[in-house]
PDB file of C-alpha atoms in Angstrom:
ATOM      1  CA  UNK A   1     174.604  56.134 126.280  1.00 43.00           C
ATOM      2  CA  UNK A   2     172.172  58.957 126.006  1.00 45.00           C
ATOM      3  CA  UNK A   3     168.758  58.952 124.139  1.00 45.00           C
ATOM      4  CA  UNK A   4     169.919  61.753 121.634  1.00 45.00           C
ATOM      5  CA  UNK A   5     171.752  61.684 118.401  1.00 44.00           C
ATOM      6  CA  UNK A   6     175.246  60.048 118.247  1.00 44.00           C
ATOM      7  CA  UNK A   7     177.957  59.617 115.241  1.00 45.00           C
ATOM      8  CA  UNK A   8     178.859  56.343 113.905  1.00 46.00           C
ATOM      9  CA  UNK A   9     181.043  56.295 110.949  1.00 47.00           C
ATOM     10  CA  UNK A  10     180.275  59.700 109.940  1.00 45.00           C
ATOM     11  CA  UNK A  11     176.448  59.383 110.201  1.00 43.00           C
ATOM     12  CA  UNK A  12     174.094  60.577 112.781  1.00 42.00           C
ATOM     13  CA  UNK A  13     172.116  57.790 114.272  1.00 42.00           C
ATOM     14  CA  UNK A  14     169.389  57.904 116.888  1.00 39.00           C
ATOM     15  CA  UNK A  15     169.006  55.319 119.765  1.00 42.00           C
ATOM     16  CA  UNK A  16     165.218  55.284 119.583  1.00 42.00           C
ATOM     17  CA  UNK A  17     162.973  55.940 116.561  1.00 44.00           C
ATOM     18  CA  UNK A  18     161.449  59.270 115.902  1.00 45.00           C
ATOM     19  CA  UNK A  19     157.774  60.240 116.584  1.00 45.00           C
ATOM     20  CA  UNK A  20     156.852  60.107 112.817  1.00 49.00           C
ATOM     21  CA  UNK A  21     158.611  56.628 112.549  1.00 44.00           C
ATOM     22  CA  UNK A  22     156.656  55.321 115.625  1.00 43.00           C
ATOM     23  CA  UNK A  23     153.419  56.565 114.324  1.00 47.00           C
ATOM     24  CA  UNK A  24     153.926  55.112 110.878  1.00 45.00           C
ATOM     25  CA  UNK A  25     154.714  51.625 112.345  1.00 45.00           C
ATOM     26  CA  UNK A  26     151.926  51.889 114.720  1.00 45.00           C
ATOM     27  CA  UNK A  27     149.383  52.539 111.584  1.00 46.00           C
ATOM     28  CA  UNK A  28     150.991  49.867 109.695  1.00 43.00           C
ATOM     29  CA  UNK A  29     150.571  47.341 112.555  1.00 46.00           C
ATOM     30  CA  UNK A  30     146.808  48.549 112.786  1.00 46.00           C
ATOM     31  CA  UNK A  31     146.264  48.000 109.126  1.00 49.00           C
ATOM     32  CA  UNK A  32     147.811  44.377 109.441  1.00 51.00           C
ATOM     33  CA  UNK A  33     145.467  43.189 112.216  1.00 48.00           C
ATOM     34  CA  UNK A  34     146.757  44.974 115.253  1.00 53.00           C
ATOM     35  CA  UNK A  35     143.536  46.846 115.905  1.00 58.00           C
ATOM     36  CA  UNK A  36     141.806  44.305 118.021  1.00 73.00           C
ATOM     37  CA  UNK A  37     138.329  42.853 118.169  1.00 78.00           C
ATOM     38  CA  UNK A  38     137.000  45.423 115.610  1.00 81.00           C
ATOM     39  CA  UNK A  39     139.514  44.553 113.260  1.00 88.00           C
ATOM     40  CA  UNK A  40     138.934  40.881 113.502  1.00 86.00           C
ATOM     41  CA  UNK A  41     135.310  41.214 112.959  1.00 89.00           C
ATOM     42  CA  UNK A  42     136.051  43.331 109.701  1.00 90.00           C
ATOM     43  CA  UNK A  43     138.305  40.329 108.581  1.00 87.00           C
ATOM     44  CA  UNK A  44     135.729  37.788 109.356  1.00 90.00           C
ATOM     45  CA  UNK A  45     133.072  39.689 107.476  1.00 90.00           C
ATOM     46  CA  UNK A  46     135.481  40.309 104.521  1.00 90.00           C
ATOM     47  CA  UNK A  47     136.298  36.526 104.370  1.00 89.00           C
ATOM     48  CA  UNK A  48     132.684  35.480 104.419  1.00 91.00           C
ATOM     49  CA  UNK A  49     131.983  38.088 101.651  1.00 92.00           C
ATOM     50  CA  UNK A  50     135.096  36.346  99.790  1.00 89.00           C
ATOM     51  CA  UNK A  51     133.848  32.797 100.600  1.00 88.00           C
ATOM     52  CA  UNK A  52     130.190  33.720  99.368  1.00 92.00           C
ATOM     53  CA  UNK A  53     131.711  35.020  95.884  1.00 92.00           C
ATOM     54  CA  UNK A  54     133.909  31.973  95.501  1.00 88.00           C
ATOM     55  CA  UNK A  55     130.859  29.679  96.150  1.00 88.00           C
ATOM     56  CA  UNK A  56     128.653  31.553  93.580  1.00 93.00           C
ATOM     57  CA  UNK A  57     131.418  31.472  90.878  1.00 91.00           C
ATOM     58  CA  UNK A  58     131.905  27.674  91.580  1.00 89.00           C
ATOM     59  CA  UNK A  59     128.067  27.181  91.268  1.00 91.00           C
ATOM     60  CA  UNK A  60     127.926  29.171  87.879  1.00 92.00           C
ATOM     61  CA  UNK A  61     130.856  27.217  86.589  1.00 91.00           C
ATOM     62  CA  UNK A  62     129.276  23.936  87.541  1.00 90.00           C
ATOM     63  CA  UNK A  63     126.155  24.820  85.955  1.00 89.00           C
ATOM     64  CA  UNK A  64     127.709  25.893  82.834  1.00 91.00           C
ATOM     65  CA  UNK A  65     130.092  22.962  82.717  1.00 92.00           C
ATOM     66  CA  UNK A  66     127.693  20.391  83.514  1.00 92.00           C
ATOM     67  CA  UNK A  67     124.867  21.573  81.406  1.00 89.00           C
ATOM     68  CA  UNK A  68     127.095  22.107  78.308  1.00 90.00           C
ATOM     69  CA  UNK A  69     128.252  18.203  79.053  1.00 91.00           C
ATOM     70  CA  UNK A  70     125.084  16.877  79.761  1.00 90.00           C
ATOM     71  CA  UNK A  71     122.988  18.660  77.261  1.00 86.00           C
ATOM     72  CA  UNK A  72     125.256  19.123  74.112  1.00 82.00           C
ATOM     73  CA  UNK A  73     124.002  21.713  71.736  1.00 77.00           C
ATOM     74  CA  UNK A  74     122.332  23.710  74.236  1.00 70.00           C
ATOM     75  CA  UNK A  75     119.198  21.651  73.851  1.00 74.00           C
ATOM     76  CA  UNK A  76     117.140  21.555  76.987  1.00 74.00           C
ATOM     77  CA  UNK A  77     114.524  18.895  77.024  1.00 75.00           C
ATOM     78  CA  UNK A  78     110.918  19.474  78.485  1.00 79.00           C
ATOM     79  CA  UNK A  79     111.777  16.894  80.958  1.00 82.00           C
ATOM     80  CA  UNK A  80     114.782  15.122  81.994  1.00 85.00           C
ATOM     81  CA  UNK A  81     115.443  11.263  81.650  1.00 88.00           C
ATOM     82  CA  UNK A  82     117.421   9.056  84.051  1.00 92.00           C
ATOM     83  CA  UNK A  83     120.543   9.556  81.866  1.00 91.00           C
ATOM     84  CA  UNK A  84     120.549  13.488  82.205  1.00 90.00           C
ATOM     85  CA  UNK A  85     120.046  13.117  85.864  1.00 92.00           C
ATOM     86  CA  UNK A  86     122.880  10.573  86.233  1.00 95.00           C
ATOM     87  CA  UNK A  87     125.011  12.680  83.924  1.00 94.00           C
ATOM     88  CA  UNK A  88     124.360  16.022  85.874  1.00 92.00           C
ATOM     89  CA  UNK A  89     124.969  14.390  89.384  1.00 94.00           C
ATOM     90  CA  UNK A  90     128.197  12.718  88.262  1.00 96.00           C
ATOM     91  CA  UNK A  91     129.361  15.808  86.858  1.00 95.00           C
ATOM     92  CA  UNK A  92     128.539  18.029  89.903  1.00 93.00           C
ATOM     93  CA  UNK A  93     130.060  15.404  92.112  1.00 94.00           C
ATOM     94  CA  UNK A  94     133.476  15.690  90.227  1.00 94.00           C
ATOM     95  CA  UNK A  95     133.281  19.450  89.975  1.00 92.00           C
ATOM     96  CA  UNK A  96     132.813  19.823  93.888  1.00 91.00           C
ATOM     97  CA  UNK A  97     135.260  17.146  94.526  1.00 94.00           C
ATOM     98  CA  UNK A  98     137.837  18.937  92.573  1.00 92.00           C
ATOM     99  CA  UNK A  99     137.067  22.201  94.136  1.00 90.00           C
ATOM    100  CA  UNK A 100     137.622  20.625  97.626  1.00 92.00           C
ATOM    101  CA  UNK A 101     140.870  19.146  96.636  1.00 94.00           C
ATOM    102  CA  UNK A 102     142.063  22.656  95.035  1.00 92.00           C
ATOM    103  CA  UNK A 103     140.807  24.375  98.372  1.00 90.00           C
ATOM    104  CA  UNK A 104     142.649  21.888 100.435  1.00 93.00           C
ATOM    105  CA  UNK A 105     145.895  22.320  98.492  1.00 94.00           C
ATOM    106  CA  UNK A 106     145.664  26.091  98.529  1.00 91.00           C
ATOM    107  CA  UNK A 107     145.215  26.226 102.392  1.00 91.00           C
ATOM    108  CA  UNK A 108     148.199  23.991 102.813  1.00 94.00           C
ATOM    109  CA  UNK A 109     150.169  26.213 100.458  1.00 93.00           C
ATOM    110  CA  UNK A 110     149.247  29.250 102.588  1.00 90.00           C
ATOM    111  CA  UNK A 111     150.198  27.457 105.729  1.00 92.00           C
ATOM    112  CA  UNK A 112     153.544  26.376 104.305  1.00 92.00           C
ATOM    113  CA  UNK A 113     154.436  29.976 103.130  1.00 91.00           C
ATOM    114  CA  UNK A 114     153.213  31.438 106.467  1.00 88.00           C
ATOM    115  CA  UNK A 115     155.535  29.003 108.277  1.00 90.00           C
ATOM    116  CA  UNK A 116     158.494  29.613 106.069  1.00 90.00           C
ATOM    117  CA  UNK A 117     158.284  33.444 106.622  1.00 87.00           C
ATOM    118  CA  UNK A 118     158.111  33.081 110.371  1.00 84.00           C
ATOM    119  CA  UNK A 119     161.040  30.425 110.440  1.00 71.00           C
TER     120      UNK A 119
END
């Protein structure tokens, strides 16, 4: 078997990929995390930024939802009573607990998908 082209079924085939093909696959591997420590740091920084955005969105949604629930009609008293404190605390607890459940389920789904793709 030589390294050059051969004929199979009327088509010319190559026993090894062309230089262009190898370069294209190499670049694709680099873009998917094959670039070593620098790429890993970039991915970690990107993940940290994404986590900050998600946390900020969650906090904004919790504020909006809980204040609408605990202070109907957009009326904000000059001082909060015990019932408003309790309402806000319970609402925030429920929202953060729901977020934790959704995040856990999302991670499990991603792991299941990744294992299915490998297997």
